Short mmCIF file of C-alpha atoms in Angstrom, two decimals:
data_model
loop_
_atom_site.label_atom_id
_atom_site.label_comp_id
_atom_site.label_asym_id
_atom_site.label_seq_id
_atom_site.Cartn_x
_atom_site.Cartn_y
_atom_site.Cartn_z
CA MET A 472 -49.93 42.17 -40.98
CA SER A 473 -47.75 43.47 -43.80
CA SER A 474 -47.23 46.58 -45.80
CA SER A 475 -45.67 47.75 -49.54
CA VAL A 476 -44.26 50.76 -51.27
CA SER A 477 -44.39 50.02 -55.15
CA LEU A 478 -41.60 51.41 -57.07
CA ASN A 479 -42.58 52.31 -60.52
CA ILE A 480 -39.78 53.22 -62.41
CA ASP A 481 -41.12 54.23 -65.60
CA GLN A 482 -43.54 56.45 -63.91
CA LYS A 483 -44.54 59.32 -66.23
CA GLU A 484 -44.06 62.71 -64.82
CA SER A 485 -47.63 64.07 -64.94
CA GLU A 486 -48.07 61.40 -62.60
CA GLU A 487 -46.56 63.49 -59.72
CA PRO A 488 -48.50 66.40 -59.11
CA ASP A 489 -46.10 67.80 -57.07
CA VAL A 490 -43.29 68.46 -59.02
CA ALA A 491 -43.61 71.78 -61.57
CA PRO A 492 -42.49 70.65 -65.00
CA ILE A 493 -39.29 72.26 -65.58
CA SER A 494 -36.67 72.05 -68.77
CA GLY A 495 -33.33 72.63 -69.89
CA THR A 496 -29.92 71.25 -69.01
CA HIS A 497 -27.98 72.60 -66.16
CA SER A 498 -24.43 72.74 -65.46
CA PHE A 499 -21.73 73.42 -62.57
CA LEU A 500 -18.55 75.18 -63.24
CA GLY A 501 -19.82 75.15 -66.88
CA LEU A 502 -19.37 71.15 -66.68
CA ARG A 503 -21.69 68.54 -66.98
CA GLY A 504 -21.89 64.77 -67.82
CA HIS A 505 -18.62 63.19 -67.44
CA GLN A 506 -16.60 66.23 -67.14
CA LEU A 507 -18.80 67.06 -64.00
CA ASN A 508 -18.62 63.55 -62.50
CA PHE A 509 -14.62 63.69 -63.06
CA ALA A 510 -14.48 67.21 -60.81
CA VAL A 511 -16.89 65.94 -58.47
CA SER A 512 -14.35 62.97 -58.26
CA CYS A 513 -11.43 64.93 -58.18
CA PHE A 514 -13.01 67.78 -55.64
CA ALA A 515 -13.64 64.53 -53.52
CA GLY A 516 -9.99 63.62 -53.67
CA VAL A 517 -8.53 66.32 -52.23
CA GLY A 518 -10.48 65.19 -48.94
CA PHE A 519 -8.84 61.77 -49.43
CA LEU A 520 -5.56 63.27 -50.36
CA LEU A 521 -4.85 64.97 -47.41
CA PHE A 522 -6.34 62.04 -45.58
CA GLY A 523 -3.14 60.35 -46.87
CA TYR A 524 -0.81 63.07 -46.26
CA ASP A 525 -1.68 63.53 -42.41
CA GLN A 526 -1.40 59.63 -42.14
CA GLY A 527 1.93 59.35 -43.60
CA VAL A 528 3.28 62.52 -42.94
CA MET A 529 4.87 61.82 -39.40
CA GLY A 530 6.34 57.93 -40.06
CA SER A 531 9.86 59.52 -40.94
CA LEU A 532 9.81 62.72 -38.76
CA LEU A 533 9.72 60.68 -35.21
CA THR A 534 13.58 59.59 -35.51
CA LEU A 535 14.81 62.95 -36.88
CA PRO A 536 17.61 64.78 -34.55
CA ALA A 537 15.39 68.17 -34.56
CA PHE A 538 12.04 66.51 -33.75
CA GLU A 539 13.62 64.19 -31.22
CA ASN A 540 15.71 67.66 -29.41
CA THR A 541 12.17 69.44 -29.67
CA PHE A 542 10.22 66.48 -28.01
CA PRO A 543 12.62 64.31 -26.28
CA GLY A 544 10.12 62.66 -24.09
CA MET A 545 8.57 61.46 -27.14
CA LYS A 546 11.64 58.94 -28.65
CA ALA A 547 10.46 55.65 -28.66
CA SER A 548 13.40 54.02 -27.29
CA THR A 549 13.14 55.54 -23.94
CA ASN A 550 9.05 56.06 -23.99
CA ALA A 551 7.38 54.43 -26.63
CA THR A 552 3.43 54.45 -25.11
CA LEU A 553 3.81 58.33 -25.28
CA GLN A 554 5.21 58.18 -28.67
CA GLY A 555 2.34 56.09 -29.58
CA ALA A 556 -0.40 58.28 -27.43
CA VAL A 557 0.43 61.61 -29.33
CA ILE A 558 0.59 60.19 -32.80
CA ALA A 559 -2.28 58.23 -32.07
CA LEU A 560 -4.59 60.72 -30.47
CA TYR A 561 -5.16 61.94 -33.69
CA GLU A 562 -7.71 59.36 -34.22
CA ILE A 563 -9.53 60.46 -31.41
CA GLY A 564 -9.84 63.70 -32.44
CA CYS A 565 -10.96 61.86 -36.14
CA MET A 566 -13.61 59.32 -33.97
CA MET A 567 -15.44 62.15 -32.30
CA ALA A 568 -16.07 64.32 -35.62
CA SER A 569 -17.25 61.27 -37.19
CA LEU A 570 -19.67 60.40 -34.38
CA SER A 571 -21.26 64.14 -34.34
CA THR A 572 -21.65 63.58 -38.13
CA ILE A 573 -24.44 61.40 -37.16
CA TYR A 574 -26.31 64.12 -36.74
CA LEU A 575 -24.82 66.77 -38.67
CA GLY A 576 -24.70 65.21 -41.64
CA ASP A 577 -27.61 64.82 -42.79
CA LYS A 578 -28.75 68.61 -40.86
CA LEU A 579 -25.84 70.74 -42.76
CA GLY A 580 -25.74 69.08 -45.77
CA ARG A 581 -22.46 67.33 -47.58
CA LEU A 582 -20.79 70.47 -48.67
CA LYS A 583 -21.07 72.72 -45.38
CA ILE A 584 -19.29 69.53 -43.75
CA MET A 585 -16.63 69.15 -45.59
CA PHE A 586 -16.09 73.06 -45.40
CA ILE A 587 -16.01 73.02 -41.71
CA GLY A 588 -13.72 70.25 -41.48
CA SER A 589 -11.23 71.67 -43.99
CA VAL A 590 -11.04 74.94 -41.82
CA ILE A 591 -10.47 72.99 -39.10
CA VAL A 592 -7.43 71.00 -41.02
CA CYS A 593 -6.18 74.30 -41.52
CA ILE A 594 -5.90 75.52 -38.28
CA GLY A 595 -4.65 72.26 -36.85
CA GLY A 596 -1.42 71.96 -39.35
CA ALA A 597 -0.69 75.08 -38.13
CA LEU A 598 -0.81 74.74 -34.70
CA GLN A 599 1.21 71.56 -35.05
CA ALA A 600 3.75 73.10 -37.28
CA CYS A 601 4.48 75.59 -34.46
CA ALA A 602 4.53 73.28 -31.54
CA TYR A 603 7.33 73.13 -28.91
CA THR A 604 6.09 70.91 -26.36
CA ILE A 605 4.41 67.56 -26.30
CA ALA A 606 1.33 69.12 -24.92
CA HIS A 607 1.17 71.38 -27.64
CA LEU A 608 1.68 69.22 -30.53
CA THR A 609 -1.04 66.63 -28.95
CA VAL A 610 -3.99 68.81 -28.60
CA ALA A 611 -2.77 70.32 -32.27
CA ARG A 612 -3.16 66.62 -33.19
CA ILE A 613 -6.52 66.15 -31.90
CA PHE A 614 -8.11 69.39 -33.32
CA THR A 615 -6.46 68.42 -36.78
CA GLY A 616 -8.43 65.02 -36.21
CA LEU A 617 -11.47 66.73 -35.78
CA GLY A 618 -11.40 67.90 -39.13
CA THR A 619 -9.85 65.27 -41.20
CA GLY A 620 -12.81 63.19 -39.32
CA PHE A 621 -15.52 65.37 -40.52
CA ILE A 622 -14.30 64.86 -44.07
CA THR A 623 -13.78 61.45 -44.16
CA SER A 624 -17.21 60.07 -42.58
CA THR A 625 -18.61 62.47 -45.90
CA VAL A 626 -16.52 62.53 -49.00
CA PRO A 627 -17.37 58.59 -49.34
CA VAL A 628 -20.83 59.46 -49.05
CA TYR A 629 -20.99 62.72 -51.20
CA GLN A 630 -19.12 60.73 -53.76
CA SER A 631 -21.21 57.29 -53.74
CA GLU A 632 -24.58 59.57 -53.84
CA CYS A 633 -23.04 61.68 -56.91
CA SER A 634 -22.25 58.34 -58.73
CA PRO A 635 -23.71 56.38 -61.39
CA ALA A 636 -24.10 52.87 -60.06
CA LYS A 637 -22.10 51.62 -62.89
CA LYS A 638 -19.33 53.60 -62.52
CA ARG A 639 -19.42 54.20 -58.62
CA GLY A 640 -17.13 51.63 -57.74
CA GLN A 641 -14.31 53.09 -59.35
CA LEU A 642 -14.62 56.47 -58.86
CA ILE A 643 -14.65 55.47 -55.27
CA MET A 644 -11.94 52.79 -55.17
CA MET A 645 -10.09 56.02 -56.91
CA GLU A 646 -10.60 58.13 -53.54
CA GLY A 647 -9.17 55.21 -52.11
CA SER A 648 -5.94 55.45 -54.53
CA LEU A 649 -6.04 59.30 -53.55
CA ILE A 650 -5.35 58.23 -50.08
CA ALA A 651 -1.93 56.32 -51.28
CA LEU A 652 -1.07 59.15 -53.38
CA GLY A 653 -1.13 61.52 -50.37
CA ILE A 654 0.70 59.09 -48.39
CA ALA A 655 3.40 58.81 -51.09
CA ILE A 656 3.66 62.48 -51.23
CA SER A 657 3.90 63.04 -48.03
CA TYR A 658 6.86 60.24 -47.78
CA TRP A 659 8.88 62.13 -50.16
CA ILE A 660 8.50 65.50 -49.15
CA ASP A 661 9.40 63.71 -45.57
CA PHE A 662 12.91 62.32 -47.47
CA GLY A 663 13.63 66.05 -49.47
CA PHE A 664 13.23 67.84 -45.88
CA TYR A 665 15.67 65.34 -44.34
CA PHE A 666 18.63 67.05 -45.86
CA VAL A 667 17.59 70.08 -43.91
CA ARG A 668 18.27 67.94 -40.48
CA ASN A 669 21.61 69.08 -39.54
CA ASP A 670 20.88 72.78 -40.45
CA PRO A 671 21.94 74.94 -37.22
CA ASN A 672 19.40 77.61 -38.28
CA HIS A 673 16.59 75.81 -40.63
CA GLY A 674 17.20 72.11 -38.45
CA ASP A 675 13.43 72.22 -37.42
CA ALA A 676 12.28 72.82 -41.13
CA ALA A 677 13.10 69.47 -41.60
CA TRP A 678 10.02 68.26 -39.46
CA ARG A 679 7.96 71.83 -39.44
CA VAL A 680 7.58 72.10 -42.97
CA PRO A 681 6.30 68.91 -43.34
CA ILE A 682 3.96 68.99 -41.44
CA ALA A 683 2.49 72.88 -42.69
CA LEU A 684 2.15 71.48 -45.96
CA GLN A 685 -1.17 69.54 -45.06
CA CYS A 686 -2.87 73.37 -45.14
CA LEU A 687 -2.36 73.16 -48.74
CA PHE A 688 -5.36 70.59 -49.55
CA PRO A 689 -7.82 72.36 -46.88
CA ILE A 690 -7.16 75.39 -48.18
CA LEU A 691 -7.89 74.21 -51.87
CA LEU A 692 -11.04 72.54 -51.02
CA ILE A 693 -12.32 75.72 -49.02
CA SER A 694 -11.74 77.71 -52.19
CA THR A 695 -14.14 75.46 -54.55
CA VAL A 696 -16.38 73.72 -52.51
CA PHE A 697 -19.64 75.99 -52.98
CA TYR A 698 -19.10 75.76 -56.84
CA PHE A 699 -20.12 72.21 -56.78
CA PRO A 700 -23.07 70.82 -57.09
CA GLU A 701 -25.22 69.13 -53.44
CA SER A 702 -25.65 65.51 -53.15
CA PRO A 703 -29.18 65.28 -55.13
CA ARG A 704 -30.45 62.16 -52.81
CA TRP A 705 -29.66 64.97 -49.74
CA LEU A 706 -31.96 67.53 -51.67
CA MET A 707 -34.11 65.22 -52.28
CA ASN A 708 -34.48 64.09 -48.59
CA LYS A 709 -34.98 67.63 -47.79
CA GLY A 710 -37.92 68.24 -49.81
CA ARG A 711 -35.79 70.14 -52.67
CA VAL A 712 -37.08 68.03 -55.54
CA GLU A 713 -36.66 70.89 -58.14
CA ASP A 714 -33.00 71.41 -56.91
CA ALA A 715 -31.94 67.61 -57.41
CA LYS A 716 -33.41 67.52 -60.96
CA LYS A 717 -30.89 70.48 -61.78
CA VAL A 718 -28.00 68.21 -60.29
CA PHE A 719 -29.30 65.10 -61.99
CA SER A 720 -29.41 67.13 -64.62
CA ALA A 721 -25.70 68.16 -64.71
CA LEU A 722 -24.53 64.66 -63.75
CA TYR A 723 -26.33 62.74 -66.29
CA ASP A 724 -26.08 65.90 -69.36
CA LEU A 725 -29.82 65.39 -70.16
CA PRO A 726 -32.77 67.92 -69.91
CA VAL A 727 -34.20 67.97 -66.45
CA ASP A 728 -37.23 66.95 -68.00
CA SER A 729 -35.89 63.84 -68.92
CA ARG A 730 -37.43 60.84 -68.69
CA LYS A 731 -33.97 59.38 -66.92
CA ILE A 732 -33.88 62.01 -64.36
CA GLN A 733 -37.41 61.38 -63.90
CA VAL A 734 -37.08 57.35 -63.25
CA GLN A 735 -34.05 58.75 -60.96
CA ILE A 736 -36.34 60.55 -59.16
CA ASN A 737 -39.16 58.37 -58.31
CA GLU A 738 -36.97 55.89 -57.57
CA ILE A 739 -35.18 58.05 -54.38
CA GLN A 740 -38.68 59.12 -53.77
CA ALA A 741 -40.14 55.83 -53.29
CA ALA A 742 -36.60 54.76 -51.09
CA ILE A 743 -38.40 57.79 -48.91
CA ALA A 744 -41.40 56.81 -48.69
CA LEU A 745 -40.09 53.64 -47.45
CA GLU A 746 -38.38 54.58 -44.62
CA LYS A 747 -41.02 57.06 -43.59
CA ASP A 748 -43.51 54.46 -44.00
CA ALA A 749 -41.19 51.73 -41.87
CA ALA A 750 -40.60 54.27 -38.85
CA GLY A 751 -42.95 56.92 -38.90
CA HIS A 752 -40.52 59.44 -37.81
CA GLY A 753 -37.02 61.32 -38.63
CA PHE A 754 -33.88 59.76 -38.11
CA SER A 755 -33.41 58.70 -34.59
CA ILE A 756 -30.27 57.36 -32.85
CA LYS A 757 -31.99 54.27 -31.97
CA ASP A 758 -33.09 53.68 -35.72
CA LEU A 759 -29.45 53.02 -35.86
CA PHE A 760 -29.52 49.70 -33.50
CA THR A 761 -33.25 48.28 -34.99
CA GLN A 762 -33.97 46.19 -37.68
CA GLY A 763 -37.20 47.02 -39.09
CA PRO A 764 -37.91 46.47 -42.65
CA ALA A 765 -35.06 47.90 -43.90
CA ARG A 766 -32.75 45.81 -41.58
CA ASN A 767 -31.03 48.92 -40.66
CA PHE A 768 -28.97 47.17 -37.72
CA HIS A 769 -27.66 44.31 -40.20
CA ARG A 770 -26.57 46.95 -42.47
CA VAL A 771 -25.06 49.40 -40.05
CA SER A 772 -22.99 46.21 -38.52
CA LEU A 773 -21.80 45.26 -42.02
CA ALA A 774 -20.76 48.75 -42.86
CA CYS A 775 -18.81 49.16 -39.33
CA TRP A 776 -17.45 46.15 -39.52
CA SER A 777 -16.00 46.73 -43.10
CA GLN A 778 -14.29 49.86 -41.67
CA ILE A 779 -12.83 47.96 -38.50
CA MET A 780 -11.63 45.10 -40.54
CA GLN A 781 -9.44 48.01 -42.85
CA GLN A 782 -7.49 48.77 -39.46
CA ILE A 783 -7.07 45.03 -38.28
CA THR A 784 -5.13 44.52 -41.13
CA GLY A 785 -2.26 46.53 -39.70
CA ILE A 786 -2.18 48.86 -42.77
CA ASN A 787 -1.40 51.71 -40.38
CA LEU A 788 1.59 49.90 -38.15
CA ILE A 789 3.45 50.02 -41.96
CA THR A 790 1.81 53.53 -43.24
CA TYR A 791 2.59 55.39 -40.12
CA TYR A 792 5.91 53.62 -39.18
CA ALA A 793 7.54 52.66 -42.03
CA GLY A 794 10.56 54.87 -41.99
CA THR A 795 10.80 53.78 -38.33
CA ILE A 796 10.66 50.13 -39.14
CA PHE A 797 13.19 50.31 -41.85
CA GLU A 798 15.45 52.10 -39.80
CA SER A 799 15.44 50.63 -36.31
CA TYR A 800 13.23 46.90 -36.82
CA ILE A 801 15.33 46.04 -40.30
CA GLY A 802 18.43 47.82 -39.28
CA MET A 803 18.38 50.11 -42.67
CA SER A 804 20.74 53.72 -42.62
CA PRO A 805 18.61 56.58 -42.14
CA LEU A 806 19.28 57.78 -45.65
CA ASN A 807 17.86 54.20 -47.08
CA SER A 808 15.25 53.72 -44.79
CA ARG A 809 13.26 57.13 -45.89
CA ILE A 810 14.24 56.21 -49.50
CA LEU A 811 12.62 53.08 -48.96
CA ALA A 812 9.57 54.46 -47.11
CA ALA A 813 9.17 56.92 -50.05
CA ALA A 814 9.23 54.30 -52.63
CA ASN A 815 6.82 52.28 -50.31
CA GLY A 816 4.79 54.43 -50.34
CA THR A 817 4.76 55.13 -54.48
CA GLU A 818 4.75 51.67 -54.86
CA TYR A 819 1.35 51.48 -52.79
CA PHE A 820 -0.49 53.87 -55.13
CA LEU A 821 0.50 52.31 -58.19
CA ALA A 822 -0.44 49.13 -56.75
CA SER A 823 -3.97 50.78 -55.42
CA LEU A 824 -4.62 51.96 -59.05
CA ILE A 825 -5.19 47.79 -60.25
CA GLY A 826 -8.07 47.90 -57.66
CA PHE A 827 -9.81 51.22 -60.03
CA TYR A 828 -10.08 48.91 -62.71
CA THR A 829 -10.72 45.58 -61.36
CA ILE A 830 -13.43 46.51 -58.68
CA GLU A 831 -16.30 46.90 -61.52
CA ARG A 832 -15.16 43.78 -63.58
CA LEU A 833 -14.29 41.15 -60.61
CA GLY A 834 -16.61 43.02 -57.80
CA ARG A 835 -16.08 43.99 -53.88
CA ARG A 836 -16.31 39.97 -52.57
CA PHE A 837 -13.72 38.80 -54.78
CA LEU A 838 -11.02 41.53 -53.89
CA LEU A 839 -11.68 41.96 -50.33
CA PHE A 840 -11.71 37.90 -49.68
CA TRP A 841 -8.22 37.22 -51.79
CA GLY A 842 -7.30 40.68 -50.49
CA ALA A 843 -7.34 39.11 -46.74
CA ILE A 844 -5.45 35.74 -47.53
CA SER A 845 -2.80 37.26 -49.84
CA GLN A 846 -2.32 39.60 -46.58
CA ALA A 847 -1.85 36.97 -44.24
CA ILE A 848 0.61 35.44 -46.17
CA CYS A 849 2.50 38.43 -46.53
CA MET A 850 2.07 39.13 -42.33
CA ALA A 851 3.49 35.88 -41.92
CA ILE A 852 6.44 35.71 -43.96
CA LEU A 853 7.31 39.16 -42.31
CA THR A 854 7.67 37.56 -39.11
CA GLY A 855 10.20 35.09 -40.51
CA THR A 856 12.21 37.44 -41.99
CA THR A 857 12.14 40.44 -39.60
CA TYR A 858 13.02 37.55 -36.76
CA ALA A 859 16.09 36.53 -39.49
CA ALA A 860 17.24 40.36 -40.47
CA GLY A 861 17.16 41.06 -36.34
CA LYS A 862 20.01 38.55 -36.33
CA GLY A 863 22.27 39.96 -38.64
CA ASN A 864 20.64 38.10 -41.91
CA SER A 865 20.98 41.00 -44.65
CA GLY A 866 19.13 39.17 -47.43
CA ALA A 867 16.35 38.88 -44.48
CA GLY A 868 16.46 42.44 -44.53
CA ILE A 869 16.06 42.89 -48.04
CA ALA A 870 13.49 40.05 -47.74
CA ALA A 871 11.36 41.57 -45.45
CA ALA A 872 11.63 44.87 -46.94
CA VAL A 873 9.91 43.26 -50.42
CA PHE A 874 7.14 42.04 -48.25
CA LEU A 875 6.42 45.18 -46.83
CA PHE A 876 6.00 46.40 -50.42
CA ALA A 877 4.37 43.04 -51.00
CA PHE A 878 1.66 43.48 -47.90
CA ASN A 879 0.93 47.28 -49.29
CA SER A 880 0.06 46.30 -52.99
CA CYS A 881 -2.32 43.54 -51.61
CA PHE A 882 -3.99 46.26 -49.41
CA GLY A 883 -4.27 48.84 -52.06
CA VAL A 884 -5.82 46.75 -54.64
CA SER A 885 -8.57 45.62 -52.04
CA TYR A 886 -9.05 47.35 -48.28
CA LEU A 887 -7.57 50.41 -49.41
CA GLY A 888 -11.12 51.74 -51.32
CA GLY A 889 -13.08 48.68 -50.81
CA THR A 890 -13.76 49.20 -47.14
CA TRP A 891 -15.04 53.37 -47.72
CA LEU A 892 -17.29 52.32 -50.57
CA LEU A 893 -19.13 49.32 -49.03
CA PRO A 894 -20.77 51.60 -45.79
CA PRO A 895 -22.86 54.19 -48.46
CA GLU A 896 -23.57 51.16 -50.76
CA LEU A 897 -24.88 49.22 -47.94
CA LEU A 898 -26.95 52.06 -46.16
CA SER A 899 -30.42 53.19 -46.88
CA LEU A 900 -31.04 56.88 -47.68
CA LYS A 901 -32.24 57.96 -44.13
CA LEU A 902 -29.12 56.33 -42.26
CA ARG A 903 -26.20 57.01 -44.77
CA ALA A 904 -25.15 60.12 -43.43
CA PRO A 905 -24.98 58.61 -39.72
CA GLY A 906 -24.50 54.73 -40.63
CA ALA A 907 -21.27 55.82 -42.70
CA ALA A 908 -19.99 58.71 -39.95
CA LEU A 909 -20.60 55.81 -37.41
CA SER A 910 -18.37 53.13 -39.72
CA THR A 911 -16.09 55.65 -39.99
CA ALA A 912 -15.67 56.37 -36.22
CA CYS A 913 -15.27 52.62 -35.90
CA ASN A 914 -12.20 53.05 -38.61
CA TRP A 915 -10.62 55.76 -36.29
CA VAL A 916 -11.07 53.91 -33.37
CA PHE A 917 -9.40 51.05 -34.48
CA ASN A 918 -7.45 53.00 -36.52
CA PHE A 919 -5.72 54.50 -32.81
CA MET A 920 -5.53 50.94 -30.87
CA VAL A 921 -2.98 49.91 -34.28
CA VAL A 922 -1.02 53.06 -33.72
CA MET A 923 -1.33 53.14 -29.99
CA ILE A 924 -0.17 49.41 -30.09
CA THR A 925 2.75 49.30 -32.46
CA PRO A 926 5.38 51.06 -30.87
CA VAL A 927 5.02 49.07 -27.72
CA ALA A 928 3.91 45.74 -29.20
CA PHE A 929 7.46 46.25 -31.64
CA GLU A 930 9.40 47.15 -28.56
CA SER A 931 7.98 44.02 -26.53
CA ILE A 932 7.17 41.12 -28.99
CA GLY A 933 9.10 42.24 -32.20
CA CYS A 934 8.40 40.41 -35.20
CA TYR A 935 5.60 38.68 -33.61
CA THR A 936 3.73 41.59 -34.00
CA TYR A 937 3.36 40.70 -37.34
CA THR A 938 1.76 36.80 -36.34
CA ILE A 939 -0.92 38.37 -34.70
CA PHE A 940 -2.40 40.52 -37.97
CA ALA A 941 -1.21 37.37 -39.80
CA ALA A 942 -4.19 35.29 -38.10
CA ILE A 943 -6.58 38.47 -37.89
CA ASN A 944 -6.32 38.87 -41.71
CA LEU A 945 -6.67 35.11 -42.30
CA LEU A 946 -10.09 35.16 -40.11
CA MET A 947 -11.38 38.19 -42.19
CA ALA A 948 -11.56 35.97 -45.21
CA PRO A 949 -14.73 33.65 -44.33
CA VAL A 950 -16.59 36.78 -42.48
CA VAL A 951 -16.45 38.71 -46.09
CA PHE A 952 -17.40 35.21 -47.80
CA PHE A 953 -20.08 34.43 -45.80
CA PHE A 954 -21.72 38.12 -44.48
CA TYR A 955 -21.07 40.11 -47.23
CA PRO A 956 -23.47 40.59 -50.06
CA GLU A 957 -22.10 41.92 -53.81
CA THR A 958 -22.91 45.31 -54.68
CA LYS A 959 -21.46 45.80 -58.12
CA GLY A 960 -24.11 47.54 -60.38
CA ARG A 961 -26.36 48.42 -57.84
CA SER A 962 -28.21 51.20 -57.39
CA LEU A 963 -28.29 52.43 -53.75
CA GLU A 964 -32.34 52.33 -53.65
CA GLU A 965 -31.87 48.37 -55.33
CA MET A 966 -29.97 47.67 -52.38
CA ASP A 967 -33.27 48.38 -50.04
CA ILE A 968 -34.86 45.38 -51.76
CA ILE A 969 -32.05 42.95 -51.38
CA PHE A 970 -32.03 43.42 -47.18
CA ASN A 971 -35.82 43.55 -46.87
CA HIS A 972 -35.89 39.87 -48.07
CA THR A 973 -32.80 38.78 -45.78
CA PRO A 974 -34.63 37.06 -42.78
CA VAL A 975 -34.37 39.09 -39.59
CA TRP A 976 -32.86 35.93 -37.89
CA GLN A 977 -30.49 34.64 -40.89
CA PRO A 978 -28.18 37.66 -41.80
CA TRP A 979 -26.13 35.38 -43.97
CA LYS A 980 -28.62 34.75 -46.28
CA VAL A 981 -27.71 38.13 -47.70
CA VAL A 982 -25.07 36.69 -49.88
CA GLN A 983 -27.67 34.74 -51.81
CA VAL A 984 -30.05 37.02 -52.29
CA ALA A 985 -28.31 39.32 -53.75
CA LYS A 986 -26.86 36.45 -55.97
CA ASP A 987 -30.54 35.25 -56.93
CA LEU A 988 -32.00 39.07 -57.89
CA PRO A 989 -30.99 40.26 -60.99
CA ILE A 990 -29.87 43.79 -61.37
CA MET A 991 -32.73 45.41 -61.91
CA HIS A 992 -33.23 49.41 -63.10
CA GLU A 993 -29.84 50.60 -63.96
CA GLN A 994 -29.26 48.28 -67.26
CA GLN A 995 -32.32 49.71 -68.32
CA LEU A 996 -31.45 53.07 -67.61
CA ASP A 997 -28.41 52.93 -69.84
CA LYS A 998 -29.53 50.64 -72.41
CA GLU A 999 -32.39 53.16 -73.00
CA GLY A 1000 -31.05 56.45 -72.41
CA ASP A 1001 -33.21 57.93 -75.12
CA LEU A 1002 -35.92 57.41 -73.03
CA TYR A 1003 -35.98 61.14 -72.39
CA ASP A 1004 -37.25 62.09 -76.17
CA GLY A 1005 -40.90 60.90 -74.95
CA GLU A 1006 -40.21 57.34 -75.78
CA LYS A 1007 -42.31 55.41 -73.30
CA GLY A 1008 -40.30 52.15 -72.18
CA ASP A 1009 -42.07 49.01 -70.36
CA THR A 1010 -43.34 49.62 -66.96
CA GLU A 1011 -41.16 47.81 -64.16
CA HIS A 1012 -43.11 47.77 -60.79
CA ILE A 1013 -41.08 46.37 -57.69
CA GLU A 1014 -42.36 45.49 -54.34
CA VAL A 1015 -39.56 47.25 -52.27
CA LEU A 1016 -41.14 46.79 -48.51
CA LYS A 1017 -42.93 43.66 -46.85
CA GLU A 1018 -42.80 42.55 -43.35
CA ASN A 1019 -41.25 39.16 -42.28
#
């Protein structure tokens, strides 16, 4: 028995009786079109700028005399496990918030979740900055993580749902670049405050002020969040069609009754109808783990593993501990190690811009496949150079520093933004917020694992820590090649068709299905942007649901 839902992307507005005709072009903050899209990206980017700053700020503070005197039990030389646990428990807070977004994301909406997350980060940052005991610092880091988890599980979904298909990759890759920029900013601030470390009256400022400065980013979000448009797809899912039309009007800089906007509305309504017909009920947690015509479990699995792969590359052993690695394991002076850590973060950001310019040209699969191979090579070389540096070879120490830069560059071009881009692109509308929340929780769980084990691994097996990550990166390349479809240029609703045509017990065939299925309506919309003046285009009728 099979059923189908048809998507007529050129349906006339008069054929939709439940939507009253409205006209006029709307704006937010006085902006529309490209300007509004840029403003939305910058706003969402502040959330990832905060994320990057939080990730990088602690790395160079751990070896400061003032920090060690305040928390003597956290010295890596005496208790590497405790140091790793305190730093990594931040990720547990992030994971808990991400999991709660499975339900709260669609219940409250994208903007409210980002607002709540920003308030929590502001409070948590202040609590960290005034900590005097390990317990206080630990609780504050977990609390801060809760806020960051809300933000990071929502920003990619919000950005993807507000972006046109042909620019979605670039815009979310820009969010990845802003993570790297936040890391770079944190490294330079750490470096600047390093010079007050020996001040008898203000030595604590060397680590308290850099931590406190993270509060600036959520304050900016809190003060502007409700001036921006809500996700139009979330509005549609809540039955607020008129509000969604106004948002699309502002994003596309077209009258509300334009044909292009009506085409978009019709497609989203068809996608919602597909899910309702298939499930017959609202979202349930079991939807994440059942296949159905929409291939839910297949898509959720790909989303989660993309985020897991980002973390098991080993990026955060560098991000969190760059200063410590340069100083303690490559043998550089405290000053030089901080300069190099800051330079490394800056180069990381600059390299990530390459991904911004290539993601829509080369595609997601190309960048992730070759990124994994190049990262494996860097990690393998780091094993040998770090080993030689530990034996007193200064040239090998320089080479090790170079390949730490190289690894960050390879990651910045590919996995930094690419794995935040894939989950919202792969998931259906009903599962986009909960699925992205679950995939983000996976990111934080494995982030926790890497950050937790890094000090212990370096103390136990030294340079062979890099060997483990070299092998993992090498194994990731065939996973990308055989299991991940190309999403470049596809509308979010178009992916429903691709997964629906993939056999349930042959998930690898999704790659070929995506290759065989031509880009459908987005190119037509881009070529016929003047359709809103009343000209009728060709009717394209797509069967988007069938039982296999």
